[in-house]
Short mmCIF file of C-alpha atoms and ligand atoms in Angstrom, two decimals:
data_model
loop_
_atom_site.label_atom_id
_atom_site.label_comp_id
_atom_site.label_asym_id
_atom_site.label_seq_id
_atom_site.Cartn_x
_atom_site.Cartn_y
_atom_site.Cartn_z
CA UNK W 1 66.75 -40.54 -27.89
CA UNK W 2 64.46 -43.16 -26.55
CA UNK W 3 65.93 -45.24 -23.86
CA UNK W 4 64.40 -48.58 -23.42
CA UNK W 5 64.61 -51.23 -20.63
CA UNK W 6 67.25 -53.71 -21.49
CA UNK W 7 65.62 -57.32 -20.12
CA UNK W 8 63.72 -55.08 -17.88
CA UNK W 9 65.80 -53.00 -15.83
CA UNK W 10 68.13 -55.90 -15.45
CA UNK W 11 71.26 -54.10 -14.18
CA UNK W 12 69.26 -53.38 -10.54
CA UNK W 13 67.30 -56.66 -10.81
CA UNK W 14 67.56 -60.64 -11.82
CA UNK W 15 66.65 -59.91 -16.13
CA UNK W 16 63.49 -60.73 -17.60
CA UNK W 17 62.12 -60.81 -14.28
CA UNK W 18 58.63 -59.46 -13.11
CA UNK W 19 60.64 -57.80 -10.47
CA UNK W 20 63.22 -56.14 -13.08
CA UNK W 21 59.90 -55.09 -15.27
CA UNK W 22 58.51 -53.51 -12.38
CA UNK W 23 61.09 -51.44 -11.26
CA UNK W 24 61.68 -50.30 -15.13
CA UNK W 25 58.01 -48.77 -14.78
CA UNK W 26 58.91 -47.40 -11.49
CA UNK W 27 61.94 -45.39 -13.24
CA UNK W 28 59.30 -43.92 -15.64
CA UNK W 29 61.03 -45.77 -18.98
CA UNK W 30 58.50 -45.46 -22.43
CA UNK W 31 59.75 -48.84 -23.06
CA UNK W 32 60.77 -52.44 -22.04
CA UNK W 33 62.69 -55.24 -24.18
CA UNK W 34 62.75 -58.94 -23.27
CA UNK W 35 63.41 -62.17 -24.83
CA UNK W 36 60.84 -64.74 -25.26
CA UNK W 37 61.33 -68.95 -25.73
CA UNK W 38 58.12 -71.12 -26.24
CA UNK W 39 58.24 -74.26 -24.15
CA UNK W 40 55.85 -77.53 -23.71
CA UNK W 41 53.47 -74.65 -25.34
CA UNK W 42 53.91 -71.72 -23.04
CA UNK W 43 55.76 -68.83 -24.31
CA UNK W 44 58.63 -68.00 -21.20
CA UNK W 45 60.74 -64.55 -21.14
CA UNK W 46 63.91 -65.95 -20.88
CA UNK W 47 67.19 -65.00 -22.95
CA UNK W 48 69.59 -67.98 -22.44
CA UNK W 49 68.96 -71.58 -24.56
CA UNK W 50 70.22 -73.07 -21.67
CA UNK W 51 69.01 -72.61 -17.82
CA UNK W 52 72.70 -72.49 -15.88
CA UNK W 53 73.15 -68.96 -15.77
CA UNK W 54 70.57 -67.58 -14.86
CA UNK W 55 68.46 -70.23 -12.63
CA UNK W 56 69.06 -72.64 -10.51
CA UNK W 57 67.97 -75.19 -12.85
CA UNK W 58 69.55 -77.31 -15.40
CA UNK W 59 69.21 -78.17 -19.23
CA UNK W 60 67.81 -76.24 -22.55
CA UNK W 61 64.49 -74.25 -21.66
CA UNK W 62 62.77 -75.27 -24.64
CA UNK W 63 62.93 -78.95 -23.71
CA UNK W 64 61.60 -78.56 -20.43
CA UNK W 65 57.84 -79.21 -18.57
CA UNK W 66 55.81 -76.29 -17.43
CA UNK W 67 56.01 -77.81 -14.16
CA UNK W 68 59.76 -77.87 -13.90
CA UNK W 69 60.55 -74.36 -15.21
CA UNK W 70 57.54 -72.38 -12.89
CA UNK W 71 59.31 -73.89 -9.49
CA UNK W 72 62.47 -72.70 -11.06
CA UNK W 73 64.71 -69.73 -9.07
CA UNK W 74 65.78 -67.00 -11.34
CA UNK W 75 67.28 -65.02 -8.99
CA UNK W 76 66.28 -63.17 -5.93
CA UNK W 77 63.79 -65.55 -5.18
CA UNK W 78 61.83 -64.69 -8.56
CA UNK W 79 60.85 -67.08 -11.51
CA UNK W 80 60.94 -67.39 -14.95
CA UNK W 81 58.06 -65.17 -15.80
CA UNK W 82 55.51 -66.05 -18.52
CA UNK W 83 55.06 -63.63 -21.16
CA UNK W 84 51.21 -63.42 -20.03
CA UNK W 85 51.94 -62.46 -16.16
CA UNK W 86 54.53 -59.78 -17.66
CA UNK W 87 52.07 -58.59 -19.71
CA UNK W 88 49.83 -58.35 -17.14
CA UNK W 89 52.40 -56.61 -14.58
CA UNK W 90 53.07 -53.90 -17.25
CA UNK W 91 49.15 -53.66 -19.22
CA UNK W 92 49.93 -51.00 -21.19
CA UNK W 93 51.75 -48.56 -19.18
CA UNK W 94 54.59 -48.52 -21.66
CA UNK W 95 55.91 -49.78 -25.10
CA UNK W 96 57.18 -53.56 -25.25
CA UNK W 97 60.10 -55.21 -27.39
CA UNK W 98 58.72 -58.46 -27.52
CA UNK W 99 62.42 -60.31 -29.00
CA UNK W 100 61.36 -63.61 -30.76
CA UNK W 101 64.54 -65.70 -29.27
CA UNK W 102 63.72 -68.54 -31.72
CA UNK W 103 60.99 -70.97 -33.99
CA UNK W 104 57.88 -71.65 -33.42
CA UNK W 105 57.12 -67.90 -31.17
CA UNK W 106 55.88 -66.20 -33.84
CA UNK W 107 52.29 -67.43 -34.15
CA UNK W 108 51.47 -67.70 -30.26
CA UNK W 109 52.99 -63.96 -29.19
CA UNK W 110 50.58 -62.60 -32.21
CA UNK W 111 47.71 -64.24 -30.58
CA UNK W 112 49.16 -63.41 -27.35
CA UNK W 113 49.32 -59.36 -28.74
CA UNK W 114 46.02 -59.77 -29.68
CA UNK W 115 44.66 -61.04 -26.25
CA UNK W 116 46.50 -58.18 -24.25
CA UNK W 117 45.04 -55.40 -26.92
CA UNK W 118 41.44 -56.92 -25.80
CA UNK W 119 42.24 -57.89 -21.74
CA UNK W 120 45.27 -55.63 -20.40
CA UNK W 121 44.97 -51.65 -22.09
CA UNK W 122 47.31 -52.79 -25.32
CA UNK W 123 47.18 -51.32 -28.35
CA UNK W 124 48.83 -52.24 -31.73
CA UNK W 125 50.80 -49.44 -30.93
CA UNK W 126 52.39 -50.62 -27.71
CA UNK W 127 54.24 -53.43 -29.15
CA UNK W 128 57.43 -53.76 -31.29
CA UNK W 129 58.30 -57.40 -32.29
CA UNK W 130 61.77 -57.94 -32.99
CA UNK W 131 64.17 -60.82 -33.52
CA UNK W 132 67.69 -62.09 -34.97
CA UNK W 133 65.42 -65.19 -36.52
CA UNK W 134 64.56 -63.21 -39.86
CA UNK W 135 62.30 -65.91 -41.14
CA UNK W 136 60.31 -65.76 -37.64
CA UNK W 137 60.41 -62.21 -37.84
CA UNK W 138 58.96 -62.57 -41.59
CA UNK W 139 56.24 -65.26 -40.05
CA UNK W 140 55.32 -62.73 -37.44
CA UNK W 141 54.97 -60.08 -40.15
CA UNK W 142 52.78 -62.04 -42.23
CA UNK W 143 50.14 -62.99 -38.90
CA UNK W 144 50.10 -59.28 -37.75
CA UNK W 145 51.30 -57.31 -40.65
CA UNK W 146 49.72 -53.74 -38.79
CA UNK W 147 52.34 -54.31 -36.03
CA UNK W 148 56.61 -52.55 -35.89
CA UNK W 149 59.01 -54.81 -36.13
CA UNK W 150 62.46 -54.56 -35.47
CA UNK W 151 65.48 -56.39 -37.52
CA UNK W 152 68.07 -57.07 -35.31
CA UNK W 153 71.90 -57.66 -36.07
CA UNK W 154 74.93 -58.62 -34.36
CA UNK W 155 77.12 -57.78 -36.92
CA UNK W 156 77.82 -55.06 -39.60
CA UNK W 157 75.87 -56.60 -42.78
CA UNK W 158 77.06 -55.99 -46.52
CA UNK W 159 74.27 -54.12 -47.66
CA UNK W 160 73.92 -52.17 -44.64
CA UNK W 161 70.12 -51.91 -43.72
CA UNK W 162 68.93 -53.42 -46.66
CA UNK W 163 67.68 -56.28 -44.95
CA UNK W 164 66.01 -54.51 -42.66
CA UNK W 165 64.21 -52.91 -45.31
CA UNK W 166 63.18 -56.04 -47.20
CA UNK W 167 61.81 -57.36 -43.86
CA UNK W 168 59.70 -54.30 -43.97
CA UNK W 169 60.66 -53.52 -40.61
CA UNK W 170 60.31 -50.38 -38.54
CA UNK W 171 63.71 -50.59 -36.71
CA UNK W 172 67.45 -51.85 -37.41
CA UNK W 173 68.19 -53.01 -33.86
CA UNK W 174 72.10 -53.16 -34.00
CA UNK W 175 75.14 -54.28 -31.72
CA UNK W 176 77.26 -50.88 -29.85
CA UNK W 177 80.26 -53.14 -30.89
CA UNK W 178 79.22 -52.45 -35.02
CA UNK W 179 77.15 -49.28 -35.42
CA UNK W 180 78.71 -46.77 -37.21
CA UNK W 181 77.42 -43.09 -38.86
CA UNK W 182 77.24 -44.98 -42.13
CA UNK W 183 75.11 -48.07 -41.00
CA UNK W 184 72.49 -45.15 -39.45
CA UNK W 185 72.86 -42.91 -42.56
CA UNK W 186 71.74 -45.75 -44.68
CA UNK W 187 68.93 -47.58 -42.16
CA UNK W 188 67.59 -43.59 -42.15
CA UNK W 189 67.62 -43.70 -45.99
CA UNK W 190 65.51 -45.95 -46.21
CA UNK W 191 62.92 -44.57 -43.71
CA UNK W 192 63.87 -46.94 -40.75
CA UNK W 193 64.93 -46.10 -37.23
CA UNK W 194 68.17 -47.09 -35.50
CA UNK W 195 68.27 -48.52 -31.95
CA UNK W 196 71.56 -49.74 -30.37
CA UNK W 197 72.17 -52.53 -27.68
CA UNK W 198 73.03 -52.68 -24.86
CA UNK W 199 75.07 -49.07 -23.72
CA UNK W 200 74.82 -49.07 -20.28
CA UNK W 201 77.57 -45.68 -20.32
CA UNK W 202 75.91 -42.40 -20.36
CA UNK W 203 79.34 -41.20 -22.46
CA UNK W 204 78.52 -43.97 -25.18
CA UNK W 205 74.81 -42.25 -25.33
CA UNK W 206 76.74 -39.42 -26.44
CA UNK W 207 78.85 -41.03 -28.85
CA UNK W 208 75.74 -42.62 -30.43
CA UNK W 209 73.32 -39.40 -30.79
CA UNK W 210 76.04 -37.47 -32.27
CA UNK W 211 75.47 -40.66 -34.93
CA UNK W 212 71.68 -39.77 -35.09
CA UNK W 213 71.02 -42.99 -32.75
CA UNK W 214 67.09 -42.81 -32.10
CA UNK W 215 67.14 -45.15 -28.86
CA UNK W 216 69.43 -47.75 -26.82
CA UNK W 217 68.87 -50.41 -24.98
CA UNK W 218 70.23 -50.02 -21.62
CA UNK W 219 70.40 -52.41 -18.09
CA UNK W 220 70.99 -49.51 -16.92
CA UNK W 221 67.52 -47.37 -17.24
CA UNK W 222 68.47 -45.19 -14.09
CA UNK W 223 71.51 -43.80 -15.86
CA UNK W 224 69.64 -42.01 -18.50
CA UNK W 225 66.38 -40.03 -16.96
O1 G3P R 301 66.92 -56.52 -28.58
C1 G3P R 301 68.18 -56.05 -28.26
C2 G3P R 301 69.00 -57.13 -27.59
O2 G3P R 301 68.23 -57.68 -26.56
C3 G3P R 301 69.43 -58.22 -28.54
O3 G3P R 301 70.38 -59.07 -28.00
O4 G3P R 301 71.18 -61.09 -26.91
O5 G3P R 301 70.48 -59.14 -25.52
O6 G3P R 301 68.78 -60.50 -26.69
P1 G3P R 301 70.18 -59.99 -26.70
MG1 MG R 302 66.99 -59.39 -26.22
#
């Protein structure tokens, strides 16, 4: 089961920090997940909308200047990285969930893929986009149609993994709280993988390979090696 960096390795560090992505890579994971927000056209790794709980500053992320949002404090003394310096930090030592937290990311993180693959030891195969913004996800598809992406859900959809499957993705990324052996029967069925956020419980690993789980998401990367 592959175990991949939740926000980085965000249980031991401030998340989606360069400092949480480092010490991922020290713990020797094959892969890292973070969120990405595009703002005054810079694309930021940052999971909230709004700024409160995780900085020191104020407001929705996606309305605010460059300026104000490098000088923020994310914890620890760190800032909000952009997804070029963590790109830079990791260059192709290990797989990256790029998460597409909303519009208008699609088209700069595939030219921002496409800069790393030439600059910073990428290839096409470290990378696996992924996003709960189908249509993004669908935009992304259509700009970089050689690259994995993965569907996520939050919830336990009708058809099962069938919209995974008309996204053409590689992955159903699902919730811990809704997976079940029939949701990963069916997403297998139809030729994808299964990978389950966030399980930061060794005994919930369990629970989840006896499924046929192929990888979690963890905060927790040290748990698992
Ligand atoms: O990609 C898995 C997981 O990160 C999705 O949920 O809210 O933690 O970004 P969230
Ligand atoms: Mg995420």
């Amino acid at each position: 089961m592959q175990i991949i960096a939740h926000r980085g390795a965000s249980g031991l560090a401030p998340e989606n920090t360069l400092k949480a992505m480092a010490l991922a890579i020290e713990l020797g994971v094959s892969a890292i997940e973070l969120d990405v927000q595009q703002a005054d056209g810079e694309l930021w790794v940052f999971h909230d909308r709004r700024l409160e709980r995780c900085t020191d500053g104020h407001g929705v992320l996606a309305q605010q200047s460059r300026a104000y949002l490098a000088r923020l404090d994310a914890g620890e003394g760190e800032h909000i990285p952009t997804l070029w310096q963590v790109m830079a930090l990791i260059g192709g030592r290990c797989e990256l969930h790029i998460e597409l937290k909303g519009a208008h990311t699609a088209k700069p993180v595939a030219a921002l893929t496409r800069r790393a693959e030439s600059e910073l030891g990428f290839t096409p195969a470290h990378w696996v986009i992924s996003s709960f913004h189908h249509p993004e996800l669908a935009r992304f598809a259509r700009l970089r149609p050689e690259l994995r992406l993965g569907a996520l859900t939050a919830n336990l959809p009708l058809q099962h993994a069938r919209f995974a499957e008309q996204l053409g993705a590689w992955s159903l990324n699902c919730d811990v709280d809704f997976v079940d052996a029939g949701l990963v029967a069916d997403a297998h069925r139809r030729g994808l993988r299964v990978l389950v956020y966030t399980v930061d419980e060794p005994s919930d690993r369990d629970t989840l390979a006896a499924m046929g789980v192929d990888g979690i998401f963890t905060n927790r990367p040290d748990r698992f090696s």
